[in-house]
Tab-separated table of C-alpha atoms in Angstrom:
chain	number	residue	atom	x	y	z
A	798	UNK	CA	0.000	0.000	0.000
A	799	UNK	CA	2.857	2.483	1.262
A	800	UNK	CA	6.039	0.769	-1.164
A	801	UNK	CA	4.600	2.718	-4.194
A	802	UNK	CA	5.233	6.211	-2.597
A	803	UNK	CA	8.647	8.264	-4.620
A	804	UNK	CA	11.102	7.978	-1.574
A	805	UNK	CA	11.399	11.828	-1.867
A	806	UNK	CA	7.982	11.223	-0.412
A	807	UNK	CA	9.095	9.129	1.959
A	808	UNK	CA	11.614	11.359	3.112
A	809	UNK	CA	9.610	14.694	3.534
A	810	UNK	CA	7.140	12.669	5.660
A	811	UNK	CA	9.751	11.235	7.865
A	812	UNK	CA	8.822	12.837	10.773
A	813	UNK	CA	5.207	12.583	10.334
A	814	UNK	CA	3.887	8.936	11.949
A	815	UNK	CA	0.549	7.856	13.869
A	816	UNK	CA	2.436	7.270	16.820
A	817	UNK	CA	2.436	4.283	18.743
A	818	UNK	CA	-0.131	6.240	21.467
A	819	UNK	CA	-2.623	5.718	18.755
A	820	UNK	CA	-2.542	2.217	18.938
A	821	UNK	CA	-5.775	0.080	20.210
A	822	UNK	CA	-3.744	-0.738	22.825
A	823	UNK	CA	-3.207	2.868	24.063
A	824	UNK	CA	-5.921	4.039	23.876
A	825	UNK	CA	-8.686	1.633	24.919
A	826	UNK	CA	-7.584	3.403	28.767
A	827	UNK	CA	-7.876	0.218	30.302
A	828	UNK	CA	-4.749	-1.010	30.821
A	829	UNK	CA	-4.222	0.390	34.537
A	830	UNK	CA	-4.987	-3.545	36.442
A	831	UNK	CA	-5.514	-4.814	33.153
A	832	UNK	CA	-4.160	-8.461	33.202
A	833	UNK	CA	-0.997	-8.835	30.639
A	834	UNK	CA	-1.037	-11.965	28.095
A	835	UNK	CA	2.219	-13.076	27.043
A	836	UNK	CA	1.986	-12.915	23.363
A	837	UNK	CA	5.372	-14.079	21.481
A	838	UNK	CA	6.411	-15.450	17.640
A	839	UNK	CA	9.245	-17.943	17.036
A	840	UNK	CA	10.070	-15.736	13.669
A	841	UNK	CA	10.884	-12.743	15.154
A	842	UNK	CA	11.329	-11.407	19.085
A	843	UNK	CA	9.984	-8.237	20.047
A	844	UNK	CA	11.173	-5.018	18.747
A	845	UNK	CA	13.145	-6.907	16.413
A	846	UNK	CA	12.492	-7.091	12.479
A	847	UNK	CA	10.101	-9.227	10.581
A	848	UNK	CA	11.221	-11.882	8.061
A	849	UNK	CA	11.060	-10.380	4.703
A	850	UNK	CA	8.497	-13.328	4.096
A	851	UNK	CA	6.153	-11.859	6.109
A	852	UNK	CA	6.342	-8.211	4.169
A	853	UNK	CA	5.391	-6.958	0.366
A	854	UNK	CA	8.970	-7.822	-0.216
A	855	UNK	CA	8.717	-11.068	0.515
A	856	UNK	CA	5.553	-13.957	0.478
A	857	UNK	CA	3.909	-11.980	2.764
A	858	UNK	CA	2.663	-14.100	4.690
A	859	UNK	CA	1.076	-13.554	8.256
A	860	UNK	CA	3.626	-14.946	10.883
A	861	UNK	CA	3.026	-17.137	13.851
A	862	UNK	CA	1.497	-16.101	17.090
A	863	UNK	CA	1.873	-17.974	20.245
A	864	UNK	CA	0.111	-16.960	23.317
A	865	UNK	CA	-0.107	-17.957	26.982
A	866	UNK	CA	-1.534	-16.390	30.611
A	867	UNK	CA	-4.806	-16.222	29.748
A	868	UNK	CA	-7.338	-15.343	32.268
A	869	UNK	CA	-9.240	-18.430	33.140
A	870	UNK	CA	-12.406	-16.704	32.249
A	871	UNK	CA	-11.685	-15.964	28.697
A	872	UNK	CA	-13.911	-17.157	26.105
A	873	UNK	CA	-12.507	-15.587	23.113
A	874	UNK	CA	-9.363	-13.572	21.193
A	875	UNK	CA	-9.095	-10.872	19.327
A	876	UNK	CA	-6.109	-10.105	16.893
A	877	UNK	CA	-4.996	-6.600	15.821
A	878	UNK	CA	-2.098	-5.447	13.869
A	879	UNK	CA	-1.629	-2.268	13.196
A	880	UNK	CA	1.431	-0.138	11.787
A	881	UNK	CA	2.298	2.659	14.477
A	882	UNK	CA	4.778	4.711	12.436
A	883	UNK	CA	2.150	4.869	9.321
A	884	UNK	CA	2.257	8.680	7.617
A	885	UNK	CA	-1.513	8.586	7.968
A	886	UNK	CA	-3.627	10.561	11.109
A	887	UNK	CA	-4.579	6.942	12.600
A	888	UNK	CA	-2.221	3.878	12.185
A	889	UNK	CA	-2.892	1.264	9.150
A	890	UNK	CA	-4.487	-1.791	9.933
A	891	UNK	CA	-2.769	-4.908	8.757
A	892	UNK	CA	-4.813	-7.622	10.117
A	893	UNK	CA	-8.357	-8.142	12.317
A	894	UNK	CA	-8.980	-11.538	13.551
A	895	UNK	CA	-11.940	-12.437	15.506
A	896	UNK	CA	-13.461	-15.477	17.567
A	897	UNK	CA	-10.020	-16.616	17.861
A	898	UNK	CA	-9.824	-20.026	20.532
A	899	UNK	CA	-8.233	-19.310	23.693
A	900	UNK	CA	-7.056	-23.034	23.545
A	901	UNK	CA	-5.182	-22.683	20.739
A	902	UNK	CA	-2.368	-21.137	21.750
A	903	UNK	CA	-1.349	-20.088	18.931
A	904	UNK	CA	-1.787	-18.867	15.074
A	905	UNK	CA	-0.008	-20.556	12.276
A	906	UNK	CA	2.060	-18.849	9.773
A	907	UNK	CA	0.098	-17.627	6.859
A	908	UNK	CA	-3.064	-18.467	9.092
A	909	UNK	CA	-4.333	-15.461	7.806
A	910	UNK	CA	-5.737	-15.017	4.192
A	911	UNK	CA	-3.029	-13.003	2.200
A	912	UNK	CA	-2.465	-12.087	-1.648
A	913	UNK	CA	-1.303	-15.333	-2.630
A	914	UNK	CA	-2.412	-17.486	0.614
A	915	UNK	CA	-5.890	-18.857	1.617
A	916	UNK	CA	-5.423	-19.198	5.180
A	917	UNK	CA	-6.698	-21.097	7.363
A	918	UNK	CA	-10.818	-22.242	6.526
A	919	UNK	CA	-12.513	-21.455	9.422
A	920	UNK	CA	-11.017	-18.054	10.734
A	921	UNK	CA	-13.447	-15.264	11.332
A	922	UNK	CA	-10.624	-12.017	9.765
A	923	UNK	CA	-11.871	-8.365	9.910
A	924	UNK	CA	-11.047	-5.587	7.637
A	925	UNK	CA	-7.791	-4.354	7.126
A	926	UNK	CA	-7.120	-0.198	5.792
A	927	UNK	CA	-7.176	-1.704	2.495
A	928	UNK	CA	-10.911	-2.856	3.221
A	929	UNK	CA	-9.606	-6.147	2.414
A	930	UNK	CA	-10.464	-9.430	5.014
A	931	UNK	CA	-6.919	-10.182	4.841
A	932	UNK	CA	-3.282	-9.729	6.371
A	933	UNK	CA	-1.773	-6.903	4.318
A	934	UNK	CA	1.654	-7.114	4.161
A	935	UNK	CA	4.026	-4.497	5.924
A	936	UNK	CA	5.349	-1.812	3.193
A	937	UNK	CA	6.901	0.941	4.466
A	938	UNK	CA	7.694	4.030	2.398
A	939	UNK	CA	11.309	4.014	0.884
A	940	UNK	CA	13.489	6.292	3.033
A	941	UNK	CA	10.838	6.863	5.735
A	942	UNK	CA	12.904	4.721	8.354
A	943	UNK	CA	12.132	2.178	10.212
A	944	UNK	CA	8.168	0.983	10.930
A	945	UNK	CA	7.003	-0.510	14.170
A	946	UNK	CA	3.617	-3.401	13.408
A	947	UNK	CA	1.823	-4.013	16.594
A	948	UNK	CA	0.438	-7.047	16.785
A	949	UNK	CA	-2.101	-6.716	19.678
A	950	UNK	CA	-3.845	-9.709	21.057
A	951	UNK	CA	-6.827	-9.288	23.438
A	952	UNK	CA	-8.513	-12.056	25.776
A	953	UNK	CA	-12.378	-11.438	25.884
A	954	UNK	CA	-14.610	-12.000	28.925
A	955	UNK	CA	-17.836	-12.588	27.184
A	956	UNK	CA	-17.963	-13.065	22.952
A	957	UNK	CA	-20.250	-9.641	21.598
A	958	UNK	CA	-21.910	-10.605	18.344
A	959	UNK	CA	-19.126	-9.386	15.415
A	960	UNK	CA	-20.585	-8.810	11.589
A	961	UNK	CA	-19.004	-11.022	9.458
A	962	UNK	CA	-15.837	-8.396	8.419
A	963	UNK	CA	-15.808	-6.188	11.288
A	964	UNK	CA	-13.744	-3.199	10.657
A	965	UNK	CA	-11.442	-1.054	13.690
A	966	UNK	CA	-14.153	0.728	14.934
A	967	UNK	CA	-16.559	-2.053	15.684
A	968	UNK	CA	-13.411	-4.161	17.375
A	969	UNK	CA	-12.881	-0.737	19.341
A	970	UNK	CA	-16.658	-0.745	20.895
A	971	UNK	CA	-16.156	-4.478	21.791
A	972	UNK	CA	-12.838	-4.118	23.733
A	973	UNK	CA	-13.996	-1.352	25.926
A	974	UNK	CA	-16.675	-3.701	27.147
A	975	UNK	CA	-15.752	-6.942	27.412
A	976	UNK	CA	-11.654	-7.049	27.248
A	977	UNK	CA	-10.269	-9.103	30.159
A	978	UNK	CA	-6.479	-8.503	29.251
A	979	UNK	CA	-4.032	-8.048	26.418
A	980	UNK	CA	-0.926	-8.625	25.112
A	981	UNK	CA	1.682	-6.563	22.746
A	982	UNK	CA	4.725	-7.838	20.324
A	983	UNK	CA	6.628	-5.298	17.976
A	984	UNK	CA	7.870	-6.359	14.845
A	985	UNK	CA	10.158	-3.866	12.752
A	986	UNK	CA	10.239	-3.170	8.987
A	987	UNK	CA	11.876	-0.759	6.894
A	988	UNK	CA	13.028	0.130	3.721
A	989	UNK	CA	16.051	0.623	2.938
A	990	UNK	CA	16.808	4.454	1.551
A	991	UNK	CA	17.746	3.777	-2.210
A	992	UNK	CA	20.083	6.487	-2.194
A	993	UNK	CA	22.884	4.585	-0.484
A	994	UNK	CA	24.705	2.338	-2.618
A	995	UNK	CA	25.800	-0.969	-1.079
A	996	UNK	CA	29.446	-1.930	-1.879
A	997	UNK	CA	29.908	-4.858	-2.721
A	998	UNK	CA	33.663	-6.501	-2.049
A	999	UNK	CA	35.324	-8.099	-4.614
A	1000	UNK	CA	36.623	-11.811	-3.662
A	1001	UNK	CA	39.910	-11.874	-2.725
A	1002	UNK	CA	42.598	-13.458	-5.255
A	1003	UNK	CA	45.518	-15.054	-4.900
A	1004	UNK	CA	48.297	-13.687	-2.286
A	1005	UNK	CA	51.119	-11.504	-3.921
A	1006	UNK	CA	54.892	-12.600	-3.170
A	1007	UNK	CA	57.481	-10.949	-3.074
Protein backbone atom coordinates (compact mmCIF):
# COMPACT_ATOMS: atom_id res chain seq x y z
CA UNK A 1 0.00 0.00 0.00
CA UNK A 2 2.86 2.48 1.26
CA UNK A 3 6.04 0.77 -1.16
CA UNK A 4 4.60 2.72 -4.19
CA UNK A 5 5.23 6.21 -2.60
CA UNK A 6 8.65 8.26 -4.62
CA UNK A 7 11.10 7.98 -1.57
CA UNK A 8 11.40 11.83 -1.87
CA UNK A 9 7.98 11.22 -0.41
CA UNK A 10 9.09 9.13 1.96
CA UNK A 11 11.61 11.36 3.11
CA UNK A 12 9.61 14.69 3.53
CA UNK A 13 7.14 12.67 5.66
CA UNK A 14 9.75 11.23 7.86
CA UNK A 15 8.82 12.84 10.77
CA UNK A 16 5.21 12.58 10.33
CA UNK A 17 3.89 8.94 11.95
CA UNK A 18 0.55 7.86 13.87
CA UNK A 19 2.44 7.27 16.82
CA UNK A 20 2.44 4.28 18.74
CA UNK A 21 -0.13 6.24 21.47
CA UNK A 22 -2.62 5.72 18.75
CA UNK A 23 -2.54 2.22 18.94
CA UNK A 24 -5.78 0.08 20.21
CA UNK A 25 -3.74 -0.74 22.83
CA UNK A 26 -3.21 2.87 24.06
CA UNK A 27 -5.92 4.04 23.88
CA UNK A 28 -8.69 1.63 24.92
CA UNK A 29 -7.58 3.40 28.77
CA UNK A 30 -7.88 0.22 30.30
CA UNK A 31 -4.75 -1.01 30.82
CA UNK A 32 -4.22 0.39 34.54
CA UNK A 33 -4.99 -3.55 36.44
CA UNK A 34 -5.51 -4.81 33.15
CA UNK A 35 -4.16 -8.46 33.20
CA UNK A 36 -1.00 -8.84 30.64
CA UNK A 37 -1.04 -11.96 28.10
CA UNK A 38 2.22 -13.08 27.04
CA UNK A 39 1.99 -12.92 23.36
CA UNK A 40 5.37 -14.08 21.48
CA UNK A 41 6.41 -15.45 17.64
CA UNK A 42 9.25 -17.94 17.04
CA UNK A 43 10.07 -15.74 13.67
CA UNK A 44 10.88 -12.74 15.15
CA UNK A 45 11.33 -11.41 19.09
CA UNK A 46 9.98 -8.24 20.05
CA UNK A 47 11.17 -5.02 18.75
CA UNK A 48 13.15 -6.91 16.41
CA UNK A 49 12.49 -7.09 12.48
CA UNK A 50 10.10 -9.23 10.58
CA UNK A 51 11.22 -11.88 8.06
CA UNK A 52 11.06 -10.38 4.70
CA UNK A 53 8.50 -13.33 4.10
CA UNK A 54 6.15 -11.86 6.11
CA UNK A 55 6.34 -8.21 4.17
CA UNK A 56 5.39 -6.96 0.37
CA UNK A 57 8.97 -7.82 -0.22
CA UNK A 58 8.72 -11.07 0.52
CA UNK A 59 5.55 -13.96 0.48
CA UNK A 60 3.91 -11.98 2.76
CA UNK A 61 2.66 -14.10 4.69
CA UNK A 62 1.08 -13.55 8.26
CA UNK A 63 3.63 -14.95 10.88
CA UNK A 64 3.03 -17.14 13.85
CA UNK A 65 1.50 -16.10 17.09
CA UNK A 66 1.87 -17.97 20.24
CA UNK A 67 0.11 -16.96 23.32
CA UNK A 68 -0.11 -17.96 26.98
CA UNK A 69 -1.53 -16.39 30.61
CA UNK A 70 -4.81 -16.22 29.75
CA UNK A 71 -7.34 -15.34 32.27
CA UNK A 72 -9.24 -18.43 33.14
CA UNK A 73 -12.41 -16.70 32.25
CA UNK A 74 -11.68 -15.96 28.70
CA UNK A 75 -13.91 -17.16 26.10
CA UNK A 76 -12.51 -15.59 23.11
CA UNK A 77 -9.36 -13.57 21.19
CA UNK A 78 -9.10 -10.87 19.33
CA UNK A 79 -6.11 -10.10 16.89
CA UNK A 80 -5.00 -6.60 15.82
CA UNK A 81 -2.10 -5.45 13.87
CA UNK A 82 -1.63 -2.27 13.20
CA UNK A 83 1.43 -0.14 11.79
CA UNK A 84 2.30 2.66 14.48
CA UNK A 85 4.78 4.71 12.44
CA UNK A 86 2.15 4.87 9.32
CA UNK A 87 2.26 8.68 7.62
CA UNK A 88 -1.51 8.59 7.97
CA UNK A 89 -3.63 10.56 11.11
CA UNK A 90 -4.58 6.94 12.60
CA UNK A 91 -2.22 3.88 12.19
CA UNK A 92 -2.89 1.26 9.15
CA UNK A 93 -4.49 -1.79 9.93
CA UNK A 94 -2.77 -4.91 8.76
CA UNK A 95 -4.81 -7.62 10.12
CA UNK A 96 -8.36 -8.14 12.32
CA UNK A 97 -8.98 -11.54 13.55
CA UNK A 98 -11.94 -12.44 15.51
CA UNK A 99 -13.46 -15.48 17.57
CA UNK A 100 -10.02 -16.62 17.86
CA UNK A 101 -9.82 -20.03 20.53
CA UNK A 102 -8.23 -19.31 23.69
CA UNK A 103 -7.06 -23.03 23.54
CA UNK A 104 -5.18 -22.68 20.74
CA UNK A 105 -2.37 -21.14 21.75
CA UNK A 106 -1.35 -20.09 18.93
CA UNK A 107 -1.79 -18.87 15.07
CA UNK A 108 -0.01 -20.56 12.28
CA UNK A 109 2.06 -18.85 9.77
CA UNK A 110 0.10 -17.63 6.86
CA UNK A 111 -3.06 -18.47 9.09
CA UNK A 112 -4.33 -15.46 7.81
CA UNK A 113 -5.74 -15.02 4.19
CA UNK A 114 -3.03 -13.00 2.20
CA UNK A 115 -2.47 -12.09 -1.65
CA UNK A 116 -1.30 -15.33 -2.63
CA UNK A 117 -2.41 -17.49 0.61
CA UNK A 118 -5.89 -18.86 1.62
CA UNK A 119 -5.42 -19.20 5.18
CA UNK A 120 -6.70 -21.10 7.36
CA UNK A 121 -10.82 -22.24 6.53
CA UNK A 122 -12.51 -21.46 9.42
CA UNK A 123 -11.02 -18.05 10.73
CA UNK A 124 -13.45 -15.26 11.33
CA UNK A 125 -10.62 -12.02 9.76
CA UNK A 126 -11.87 -8.36 9.91
CA UNK A 127 -11.05 -5.59 7.64
CA UNK A 128 -7.79 -4.35 7.13
CA UNK A 129 -7.12 -0.20 5.79
CA UNK A 130 -7.18 -1.70 2.49
CA UNK A 131 -10.91 -2.86 3.22
CA UNK A 132 -9.61 -6.15 2.41
CA UNK A 133 -10.46 -9.43 5.01
CA UNK A 134 -6.92 -10.18 4.84
CA UNK A 135 -3.28 -9.73 6.37
CA UNK A 136 -1.77 -6.90 4.32
CA UNK A 137 1.65 -7.11 4.16
CA UNK A 138 4.03 -4.50 5.92
CA UNK A 139 5.35 -1.81 3.19
CA UNK A 140 6.90 0.94 4.47
CA UNK A 141 7.69 4.03 2.40
CA UNK A 142 11.31 4.01 0.88
CA UNK A 143 13.49 6.29 3.03
CA UNK A 144 10.84 6.86 5.73
CA UNK A 145 12.90 4.72 8.35
CA UNK A 146 12.13 2.18 10.21
CA UNK A 147 8.17 0.98 10.93
CA UNK A 148 7.00 -0.51 14.17
CA UNK A 149 3.62 -3.40 13.41
CA UNK A 150 1.82 -4.01 16.59
CA UNK A 151 0.44 -7.05 16.78
CA UNK A 152 -2.10 -6.72 19.68
CA UNK A 153 -3.85 -9.71 21.06
CA UNK A 154 -6.83 -9.29 23.44
CA UNK A 155 -8.51 -12.06 25.78
CA UNK A 156 -12.38 -11.44 25.88
CA UNK A 157 -14.61 -12.00 28.93
CA UNK A 158 -17.84 -12.59 27.18
CA UNK A 159 -17.96 -13.06 22.95
CA UNK A 160 -20.25 -9.64 21.60
CA UNK A 161 -21.91 -10.61 18.34
CA UNK A 162 -19.13 -9.39 15.42
CA UNK A 163 -20.58 -8.81 11.59
CA UNK A 164 -19.00 -11.02 9.46
CA UNK A 165 -15.84 -8.40 8.42
CA UNK A 166 -15.81 -6.19 11.29
CA UNK A 167 -13.74 -3.20 10.66
CA UNK A 168 -11.44 -1.05 13.69
CA UNK A 169 -14.15 0.73 14.93
CA UNK A 170 -16.56 -2.05 15.68
CA UNK A 171 -13.41 -4.16 17.38
CA UNK A 172 -12.88 -0.74 19.34
CA UNK A 173 -16.66 -0.75 20.90
CA UNK A 174 -16.16 -4.48 21.79
CA UNK A 175 -12.84 -4.12 23.73
CA UNK A 176 -14.00 -1.35 25.93
CA UNK A 177 -16.67 -3.70 27.15
CA UNK A 178 -15.75 -6.94 27.41
CA UNK A 179 -11.65 -7.05 27.25
CA UNK A 180 -10.27 -9.10 30.16
CA UNK A 181 -6.48 -8.50 29.25
CA UNK A 182 -4.03 -8.05 26.42
CA UNK A 183 -0.93 -8.62 25.11
CA UNK A 184 1.68 -6.56 22.75
CA UNK A 185 4.72 -7.84 20.32
CA UNK A 186 6.63 -5.30 17.98
CA UNK A 187 7.87 -6.36 14.84
CA UNK A 188 10.16 -3.87 12.75
CA UNK A 189 10.24 -3.17 8.99
CA UNK A 190 11.88 -0.76 6.89
CA UNK A 191 13.03 0.13 3.72
CA UNK A 192 16.05 0.62 2.94
CA UNK A 193 16.81 4.45 1.55
CA UNK A 194 17.75 3.78 -2.21
CA UNK A 195 20.08 6.49 -2.19
CA UNK A 196 22.88 4.58 -0.48
CA UNK A 197 24.70 2.34 -2.62
CA UNK A 198 25.80 -0.97 -1.08
CA UNK A 199 29.45 -1.93 -1.88
CA UNK A 200 29.91 -4.86 -2.72
CA UNK A 201 33.66 -6.50 -2.05
CA UNK A 202 35.32 -8.10 -4.61
CA UNK A 203 36.62 -11.81 -3.66
CA UNK A 204 39.91 -11.87 -2.72
CA UNK A 205 42.60 -13.46 -5.26
CA UNK A 206 45.52 -15.05 -4.90
CA UNK A 207 48.30 -13.69 -2.29
CA UNK A 208 51.12 -11.50 -3.92
CA UNK A 209 54.89 -12.60 -3.17
CA UNK A 210 57.48 -10.95 -3.07
Amino acid sequence: MLEKLPEVIGHALHGVRAGLDKIVFNTLGMRQGMASIALTSVAFVDHGPLPPRYTADGEGLSPPLQWAQLPAETTSLVLVVEDADSPTPNPLVHAIVVELRPSDGKLDEAAIPSRDNEGTAGLQVGRNSGLQAAWLPPDPPPGHGAHRYAFQLFALGSAPSFSSTPGRDEIFEALREHALASGLLIGTCERPDGSIKIEKTAPAGPLATG
